[in-house]
Short mmCIF file of C-alpha atoms and ligand atoms in Angstrom, two decimals:
data_model
loop_
_atom_site.label_atom_id
_atom_site.label_comp_id
_atom_site.label_asym_id
_atom_site.label_seq_id
_atom_site.Cartn_x
_atom_site.Cartn_y
_atom_site.Cartn_z
CA MET E 1 48.36 73.25 157.64
CA THR E 2 47.71 70.70 160.35
CA TRP E 3 48.83 67.22 161.32
CA ILE E 4 45.17 66.30 162.00
CA ASP E 5 43.35 64.49 159.17
CA LEU E 6 40.56 66.71 157.89
CA PRO E 7 37.69 65.77 155.60
CA ASP E 8 37.45 67.81 152.37
CA ALA E 9 35.39 70.99 152.71
CA THR E 10 35.09 70.79 156.50
CA PRO E 11 33.60 73.93 158.07
CA PHE E 12 36.18 73.60 160.83
CA GLY E 13 39.63 73.96 159.29
CA PRO E 14 42.85 74.63 161.20
CA ASP E 15 42.44 78.43 161.29
CA ASN E 16 38.86 78.43 162.61
CA LEU E 17 38.97 76.55 165.94
CA PRO E 18 35.59 77.62 167.33
CA LEU E 19 34.79 76.84 170.97
CA GLY E 20 31.77 75.01 172.31
CA VAL E 21 30.53 72.93 175.25
CA PHE E 22 30.15 69.18 174.81
CA ARG E 23 28.95 66.23 176.84
CA LEU E 24 30.59 62.85 176.34
CA GLY E 25 28.48 60.02 177.80
CA ASP E 26 27.73 60.72 181.44
CA GLU E 27 30.84 62.85 181.98
CA GLU E 28 30.61 66.46 183.13
CA PRO E 29 30.14 68.96 180.27
CA ARG E 30 33.30 70.82 179.30
CA ILE E 31 34.82 73.01 176.62
CA GLY E 32 36.16 71.80 173.28
CA ALA E 33 37.55 73.31 170.09
CA ALA E 34 36.19 71.95 166.79
CA ILE E 35 38.55 70.73 164.11
CA GLY E 36 37.36 68.65 161.15
CA ASP E 37 35.19 65.77 162.35
CA HIS E 38 36.72 66.01 165.84
CA LEU E 39 36.93 68.29 168.80
CA ILE E 40 39.88 68.82 171.06
CA ASP E 41 38.98 68.15 174.69
CA LEU E 42 40.80 71.23 175.98
CA ALA E 43 40.85 70.72 179.75
CA PRO E 44 43.21 67.71 179.82
CA VAL E 45 45.44 69.16 177.10
CA ALA E 46 45.74 72.45 178.99
CA SER E 47 46.39 70.66 182.33
CA ALA E 48 49.15 68.53 180.82
CA GLN E 49 50.83 71.64 179.49
CA MET E 50 50.30 73.37 182.87
CA LEU E 51 48.69 76.32 181.17
CA ASP E 52 47.42 78.99 183.50
CA GLY E 53 43.71 78.69 183.82
CA SER E 54 43.35 75.11 182.54
CA GLN E 55 40.35 74.91 184.90
CA LEU E 56 38.69 77.39 182.57
CA PHE E 57 38.00 74.60 180.12
CA ASN E 58 36.53 72.30 182.75
CA GLN E 59 33.36 74.36 182.71
CA PRO E 60 29.77 73.80 181.59
CA THR E 61 29.72 77.20 179.81
CA LEU E 62 32.14 79.52 178.03
CA ASN E 63 31.23 82.48 180.29
CA ALA E 64 34.38 82.49 182.46
CA PHE E 65 36.53 82.31 179.35
CA LEU E 66 34.48 85.04 177.64
CA ALA E 67 34.96 87.34 180.64
CA LEU E 68 38.77 87.25 180.31
CA GLY E 69 38.90 89.74 177.47
CA ARG E 70 40.76 90.12 174.21
CA PRO E 71 44.39 89.65 175.32
CA ALA E 72 43.50 86.26 176.87
CA TRP E 73 41.33 85.30 173.86
CA LYS E 74 44.26 86.06 171.57
CA ALA E 75 46.73 84.08 173.70
CA THR E 76 44.34 81.12 173.77
CA ARG E 77 43.94 81.28 170.02
CA GLU E 78 47.75 81.30 169.53
CA TRP E 79 47.98 78.25 171.78
CA LEU E 80 45.22 76.45 169.84
CA LEU E 81 46.78 77.32 166.48
CA ASP E 82 50.08 75.90 167.66
CA LEU E 83 48.40 72.71 168.93
CA VAL E 84 46.96 71.89 165.52
CA ARG E 85 49.76 73.23 163.31
CA ASN E 86 52.81 71.95 165.11
CA GLU E 87 53.39 68.21 164.72
CA ASN E 88 55.35 68.26 168.01
CA ASN E 89 52.00 68.57 169.78
CA ARG E 90 50.63 65.35 168.31
CA ASP E 91 51.41 63.18 171.35
CA ALA E 92 49.81 65.69 173.72
CA VAL E 93 46.68 66.30 171.64
CA GLU E 94 45.88 63.08 169.80
CA PRO E 95 44.61 61.17 172.88
CA HIS E 96 42.15 64.03 173.46
CA LEU E 97 40.69 64.24 169.95
CA VAL E 98 37.05 63.22 170.32
CA PRO E 99 34.89 62.37 167.27
CA ARG E 100 32.20 65.04 167.13
CA ASP E 101 29.54 62.47 166.34
CA ALA E 102 30.22 60.86 169.74
CA VAL E 103 29.23 63.93 171.77
CA THR E 104 26.15 66.02 172.50
CA MET E 105 26.67 69.74 172.04
CA LEU E 106 25.09 71.99 174.67
CA LEU E 107 24.24 75.68 174.81
CA PRO E 108 27.74 77.20 174.57
CA PHE E 109 27.25 80.05 177.04
CA GLU E 110 24.74 81.20 179.58
CA VAL E 111 22.84 83.95 177.80
CA ALA E 112 22.74 87.14 179.88
CA ASP E 113 20.55 89.56 177.88
CA TYR E 114 19.19 88.95 174.42
CA VAL E 115 18.50 91.72 171.92
CA ASP E 116 17.09 91.28 168.42
CA PHE E 117 17.93 93.93 165.81
CA TYR E 118 16.35 94.57 162.41
CA ALA E 119 19.44 95.49 160.35
CA SER E 120 18.57 94.20 156.87
CA GLU E 121 17.03 96.87 154.66
CA VAL E 122 15.57 94.23 152.36
CA HIS E 123 13.98 92.32 155.25
CA ALA E 124 12.66 95.49 156.94
CA THR E 125 11.18 96.64 153.63
CA ASN E 126 9.59 93.25 152.94
CA LEU E 127 8.09 93.00 156.45
CA GLY E 128 6.87 96.59 156.22
CA ARG E 129 5.01 95.72 153.00
CA LEU E 130 3.57 92.54 154.51
CA PHE E 131 2.58 93.91 157.98
CA ARG E 132 1.71 97.49 156.99
CA PRO E 133 0.65 97.40 153.32
CA ASP E 134 -0.91 100.86 153.45
CA SER E 135 2.16 102.75 154.75
CA GLU E 136 5.74 103.42 153.72
CA PRO E 137 7.54 100.12 154.32
CA LEU E 138 10.53 101.66 156.17
CA LEU E 139 9.53 103.76 159.18
CA PRO E 140 11.18 107.23 159.49
CA ASN E 141 13.70 106.14 162.16
CA TRP E 142 15.03 103.09 160.27
CA LYS E 143 18.01 104.72 158.51
CA HIS E 144 18.95 106.79 161.57
CA LEU E 145 19.34 104.07 164.18
CA PRO E 146 19.57 100.28 164.26
CA VAL E 147 16.04 99.38 165.40
CA GLY E 148 15.88 96.58 167.96
CA TYR E 149 13.96 95.22 170.95
CA HIS E 150 14.85 93.25 174.06
CA GLY E 151 14.08 89.56 173.70
CA ARG E 152 13.97 86.71 176.19
CA ALA E 153 17.40 85.34 177.20
CA GLY E 154 15.96 82.38 179.12
CA THR E 155 14.41 80.81 176.02
CA VAL E 156 17.56 80.81 173.87
CA VAL E 157 18.07 77.09 173.27
CA ALA E 158 20.77 74.81 171.90
CA SER E 159 20.64 73.64 168.32
CA GLY E 160 18.67 70.38 168.09
CA THR E 161 16.13 71.35 170.77
CA ASP E 162 12.59 70.56 169.62
CA ILE E 163 10.40 73.63 169.17
CA VAL E 164 6.90 73.23 170.57
CA ARG E 165 4.39 75.08 168.42
CA PRO E 166 3.37 78.11 170.50
CA SER E 167 -0.23 78.98 171.25
CA GLY E 168 -1.52 82.46 171.82
CA GLN E 169 -3.93 85.15 170.74
CA ARG E 170 -4.46 85.69 167.05
CA LYS E 171 -6.78 88.00 165.17
CA ALA E 172 -6.65 88.13 161.39
CA PRO E 173 -7.81 91.45 159.84
CA THR E 174 -10.96 89.65 158.68
CA ASP E 175 -11.81 88.32 162.19
CA THR E 176 -14.11 90.35 164.41
CA GLU E 177 -12.71 88.99 167.72
CA PRO E 178 -9.36 87.55 168.79
CA SER E 179 -9.14 83.82 169.46
CA TYR E 180 -6.69 81.61 171.36
CA GLY E 181 -4.96 78.61 169.81
CA PRO E 182 -1.86 77.16 168.17
CA SER E 183 0.00 79.47 165.80
CA GLN E 184 -0.97 78.86 162.19
CA ARG E 185 1.86 81.01 160.82
CA LEU E 186 4.98 79.63 162.46
CA ASP E 187 8.14 80.92 160.82
CA ILE E 188 11.94 81.09 161.02
CA GLU E 189 14.36 84.02 160.99
CA VAL E 190 17.91 83.50 159.72
CA GLU E 191 20.23 85.71 161.77
CA LEU E 192 23.78 86.14 162.93
CA GLY E 193 24.26 86.36 166.71
CA PHE E 194 27.02 88.41 168.37
CA VAL E 195 28.37 87.17 171.70
CA VAL E 196 29.65 89.76 174.20
CA GLY E 197 32.71 88.76 176.22
CA THR E 198 34.00 91.71 178.22
CA PRO E 199 31.39 93.61 180.22
CA SER E 200 31.04 97.40 180.22
CA ALA E 201 30.37 99.77 183.11
CA LEU E 202 26.89 101.15 183.76
CA GLY E 203 26.75 104.70 182.46
CA THR E 204 29.61 104.28 179.97
CA PRO E 205 28.68 103.78 176.31
CA VAL E 206 30.68 101.31 174.21
CA GLY E 207 31.76 103.34 171.18
CA VAL E 208 31.99 101.93 167.66
CA ASP E 209 35.79 101.85 168.05
CA ALA E 210 35.61 99.76 171.26
CA PHE E 211 33.67 96.95 169.56
CA GLU E 212 36.63 94.55 169.43
CA ASP E 213 37.37 95.04 173.15
CA HIS E 214 33.98 93.60 174.04
CA MET E 215 32.89 91.30 171.23
CA TYR E 216 34.13 87.71 171.36
CA GLY E 217 32.50 86.13 168.31
CA VAL E 218 29.44 84.88 166.48
CA VAL E 219 26.87 82.09 166.34
CA LEU E 220 24.09 81.20 163.91
CA VAL E 221 20.61 82.15 165.15
CA ASN E 222 17.16 80.94 164.19
CA ASP E 223 14.70 83.37 165.80
CA TRP E 224 11.50 81.32 165.53
CA SER E 225 8.52 83.64 165.02
CA ALA E 226 4.75 83.13 165.22
CA ARG E 227 3.55 85.68 162.66
CA ASP E 228 -0.13 85.51 163.60
CA LEU E 229 0.59 86.14 167.30
CA GLN E 230 3.09 88.85 166.36
CA ALA E 231 0.77 90.72 163.97
CA TRP E 232 -1.95 91.08 166.63
CA GLU E 233 0.19 91.85 169.69
CA TYR E 234 3.02 94.05 168.43
CA VAL E 235 1.38 97.48 168.35
CA PRO E 236 2.76 99.75 169.78
CA LEU E 237 5.50 98.12 171.92
CA GLY E 238 6.93 95.59 169.45
CA PRO E 239 7.29 91.80 169.32
CA PHE E 240 6.48 89.95 172.56
CA LEU E 241 5.08 86.38 172.80
CA GLY E 242 5.26 85.89 169.04
CA LYS E 243 9.04 85.56 169.34
CA SER E 244 9.81 84.80 173.00
CA PHE E 245 8.94 81.07 173.00
CA ALA E 246 12.30 79.91 171.56
CA THR E 247 15.41 81.14 169.76
CA SER E 248 17.91 78.49 168.62
CA ILE E 249 21.66 79.06 168.38
CA SER E 250 24.51 77.01 166.91
CA PRO E 251 26.86 75.21 169.31
CA TRP E 252 30.22 76.52 168.06
CA VAL E 253 31.19 80.13 168.77
CA VAL E 254 33.46 81.40 165.99
CA SER E 255 35.83 84.10 167.21
CA LEU E 256 36.09 87.55 165.66
CA GLU E 257 39.79 86.76 165.35
CA ALA E 258 39.02 83.81 163.03
CA LEU E 259 36.79 86.09 160.92
CA LYS E 260 39.28 88.95 160.53
CA ASP E 261 40.22 88.09 156.91
CA ALA E 262 36.53 87.82 156.03
CA MET E 263 35.45 91.39 156.89
CA VAL E 264 34.15 93.65 154.10
CA PRO E 265 33.23 97.36 154.10
CA LEU E 266 29.67 98.19 155.00
CA PRO E 267 27.39 99.27 152.12
CA GLN E 268 27.01 103.08 151.88
CA GLN E 269 24.71 104.58 154.53
CA ASP E 270 22.55 107.41 153.21
CA PRO E 271 21.56 109.70 154.94
CA PRO E 272 24.76 110.04 156.98
CA VAL E 273 24.40 108.73 160.53
CA LEU E 274 24.96 110.65 163.77
CA PRO E 275 28.59 110.89 164.97
CA TYR E 276 28.29 108.15 167.63
CA LEU E 277 27.46 105.66 164.85
CA ARG E 278 30.42 106.58 162.61
CA GLY E 279 33.71 104.71 162.31
CA ASP E 280 35.51 102.05 160.31
CA LEU E 281 32.44 99.94 159.62
CA GLN E 282 32.57 96.36 158.40
CA ASN E 283 30.41 93.27 158.05
CA PRO E 284 31.57 89.67 157.97
CA ASP E 285 31.15 88.18 154.49
CA ILE E 286 28.92 85.29 155.52
CA THR E 287 26.61 83.20 153.36
CA PHE E 288 23.83 81.15 154.93
CA GLU E 289 22.00 78.13 153.55
CA VAL E 290 18.49 77.33 154.75
CA ARG E 291 17.19 73.79 154.43
CA TRP E 292 13.51 73.01 154.97
CA ASN E 293 13.10 69.27 155.53
CA GLY E 294 16.46 68.83 153.83
CA GLN E 295 15.71 70.92 150.76
CA LEU E 296 17.74 74.06 150.12
CA VAL E 297 15.24 76.95 149.93
CA SER E 298 17.34 80.08 150.47
CA THR E 299 20.91 81.47 150.63
CA PRO E 300 20.84 84.82 152.50
CA PRO E 301 24.01 86.96 152.24
CA TYR E 302 25.23 88.80 155.36
CA ARG E 303 27.54 91.30 153.64
CA GLU E 304 24.64 93.50 152.45
CA MET E 305 23.32 94.21 155.97
CA TYR E 306 22.72 97.95 156.41
CA TRP E 307 23.86 98.33 160.05
CA SER E 308 27.21 96.96 161.20
CA PRO E 309 27.60 94.89 164.38
CA ALA E 310 29.77 97.66 165.90
CA GLN E 311 26.97 100.18 165.30
CA MET E 312 24.47 97.83 166.96
CA LEU E 313 26.63 97.60 170.10
CA ALA E 314 27.29 101.36 170.12
CA HIS E 315 23.57 102.05 169.79
CA LEU E 316 22.38 99.60 172.44
CA SER E 317 24.77 101.15 174.99
CA VAL E 318 24.65 104.83 173.95
CA ASN E 319 22.21 105.64 176.76
CA GLY E 320 24.67 104.21 179.29
CA ALA E 321 23.12 100.73 179.43
CA SER E 322 25.89 98.28 180.33
CA VAL E 323 26.59 94.99 178.61
CA ARG E 324 27.41 91.74 180.41
CA THR E 325 29.44 88.66 179.64
CA GLY E 326 27.14 86.33 177.71
CA ASP E 327 24.96 89.06 176.22
CA LEU E 328 23.72 87.99 172.84
CA TYR E 329 22.43 90.30 170.20
CA ALA E 330 21.12 89.07 166.89
CA SER E 331 21.46 90.99 163.63
CA GLY E 332 17.86 90.68 162.61
CA THR E 333 16.71 88.55 159.73
CA VAL E 334 19.20 88.42 156.89
CA SER E 335 17.49 88.84 153.50
CA GLY E 336 19.16 89.55 150.16
CA THR E 337 17.52 91.18 147.17
CA ALA E 338 16.95 87.97 145.20
CA LYS E 339 13.86 85.95 146.03
CA ASP E 340 15.95 82.89 146.93
CA GLN E 341 17.94 84.98 149.43
CA ARG E 342 15.07 85.73 151.79
CA GLY E 343 15.66 84.81 155.44
CA SER E 344 12.11 84.02 156.55
CA PHE E 345 9.22 81.97 155.18
CA ILE E 346 6.77 84.89 155.42
CA GLU E 347 8.99 86.58 152.82
CA LEU E 348 9.69 83.45 150.76
CA SER E 349 5.95 82.70 150.51
CA TRP E 350 5.02 86.41 150.42
CA GLY E 351 2.67 86.31 153.38
CA GLY E 352 1.51 82.80 152.50
CA ARG E 353 0.21 83.81 149.05
CA GLU E 354 3.05 82.29 147.00
CA PRO E 355 3.78 78.79 148.33
CA VAL E 356 7.28 77.35 148.16
CA THR E 357 7.79 73.85 146.78
CA VAL E 358 9.52 71.69 149.40
CA ASN E 359 10.22 68.11 148.34
CA GLY E 360 7.35 68.32 145.86
CA GLU E 361 4.83 69.72 148.40
CA GLU E 362 3.51 73.28 148.47
CA ARG E 363 4.39 74.97 151.76
CA THR E 364 3.92 78.41 153.29
CA PHE E 365 4.53 78.28 157.07
CA LEU E 366 5.90 75.47 159.25
CA GLN E 367 3.94 72.27 159.81
CA ASP E 368 4.37 69.93 162.79
CA GLY E 369 7.33 67.62 162.18
CA ASP E 370 9.11 70.08 159.88
CA GLU E 371 12.81 70.52 160.45
CA VAL E 372 14.81 73.61 159.54
CA THR E 373 18.61 73.62 159.39
CA ILE E 374 20.65 76.77 158.81
CA THR E 375 24.32 76.50 157.94
CA GLY E 376 26.72 79.35 157.29
CA TRP E 377 30.29 80.16 156.46
CA ALA E 378 32.44 83.24 156.06
CA THR E 379 34.59 83.66 152.95
CA THR E 380 38.03 85.21 153.40
CA LYS E 381 39.59 87.58 150.87
CA ASP E 382 41.82 84.73 149.66
CA GLY E 383 38.81 82.43 149.22
CA ARG E 384 39.05 80.26 152.36
CA ARG E 385 35.89 79.24 154.15
CA ILE E 386 35.48 79.70 157.89
CA GLY E 387 32.46 77.58 158.80
CA LEU E 388 29.90 78.46 161.45
CA GLY E 389 28.47 74.95 161.57
CA GLU E 390 24.69 74.64 161.80
CA VAL E 391 21.64 75.40 163.87
CA THR E 392 18.72 73.02 163.56
CA GLY E 393 15.30 72.50 165.12
CA ARG E 394 12.12 70.52 164.56
CA ILE E 395 8.53 71.58 165.21
CA THR E 396 6.48 69.45 167.59
CA PRO E 397 2.70 69.81 168.06
CA ALA E 398 1.21 72.49 170.31
CA ARG E 399 0.52 71.50 173.93
CA LYS E 400 -3.09 70.58 174.58
O1 LIG Z 501 8.21 95.04 160.90
C1 LIG Z 501 7.72 94.38 161.83
O2 LIG Z 501 6.71 94.77 162.43
C2 LIG Z 501 8.30 93.12 162.25
C3 LIG Z 501 9.53 92.74 161.96
C4 LIG Z 501 10.06 91.45 162.33
O3 LIG Z 501 9.40 90.50 162.67
C5 LIG Z 501 11.50 91.27 162.24
C6 LIG Z 501 12.20 91.13 163.54
O4 LIG Z 501 11.79 90.57 164.55
C7 LIG Z 501 13.58 91.62 163.56
C8 LIG Z 501 14.39 90.86 162.60
O5 LIG Z 501 14.66 89.68 162.87
O6 LIG Z 501 14.79 91.42 161.58
CA1 CA Z 502 14.47 88.37 164.76
MG1 MG Z 503 12.76 84.18 169.02
#
């Protein structure tokens, strides 16, 4: 339902309208809304219509917009929907439709804090088996709270940024001493990232029911992970340098509003969770596709995730920790039960013991020059697709 020509099967139909930050030539970066193969350059369209806050779109990040809160997000979405649906807006909008292949997409928001959860039961069980083969795969806390750790906000990078192979300390169980050098077990993690808009006050938890007041929307995340560094360093405080060197996110932030017809009930939680984690719990019904050097290797399903995004936010603030505009928290690796639904290569290759065939070559972990692209889309109850676009990155050799 739009006067704009759309290619078949575009991720960015007229009811999606995700926001991102683009650079056109040597012009200042500013905010656009994706539609089909184009984006709408929002600042000039808003100025011409004398919308309050048109300066908001003349910004190198979405942060000021994210800080406005849900009533303003909703009003902006109504305005955008009208721009693309109502033919009367053609003259105002058409001159500001920019082909997406003519722009560079930048990091969409300045990342405040970054948290990485661990919300897939299948992934947590698989990693437990691989990292701790002699113990129960799920630790005793796992079904009582969404396990997470604080990551490194400053190394969240835009899709398309090259990933330099990290170096660090490794010590395989068979080694007698640790050594320093380039990671030999460089991996991906397919995740969904949640972008906080409205901040909360220090000392005041954000309850499960207040999720929609704070949460703006989602991005695709690839949480690059050096498994050899991680396995040696993580005890007892958790991942550190094995994951802090880079985390890639997709350029288009899809609003919660656009996903509302794609929410499904959370799978049953057993044992029952503590009262502060209870509520009307839902997951977006998102499917990812993972391409390794162009070849499809996995299709992780989000709907089976054990912990809901509202529970993650409630848990991370239950001690009174405040959230800020631009906070990003990732779901944790999304893995389904089928082998071709695993969201990391350590799982797909079962610790490197069962290589995956990629374009006819046997592969376990990432080699220099490899490129990984994750795409994703939500499916609505009436079968429409709301695309999340893609996040991509290529491995370059370790620094000498
Ligand atoms: O179980 C472990 O020790 C390690 C788990 C992970 O590496 C996963 C992680 O970082 C969180 C996630 O993405 O699910
Ligand atoms: Ca992760
Ligand atoms: Mg990372």
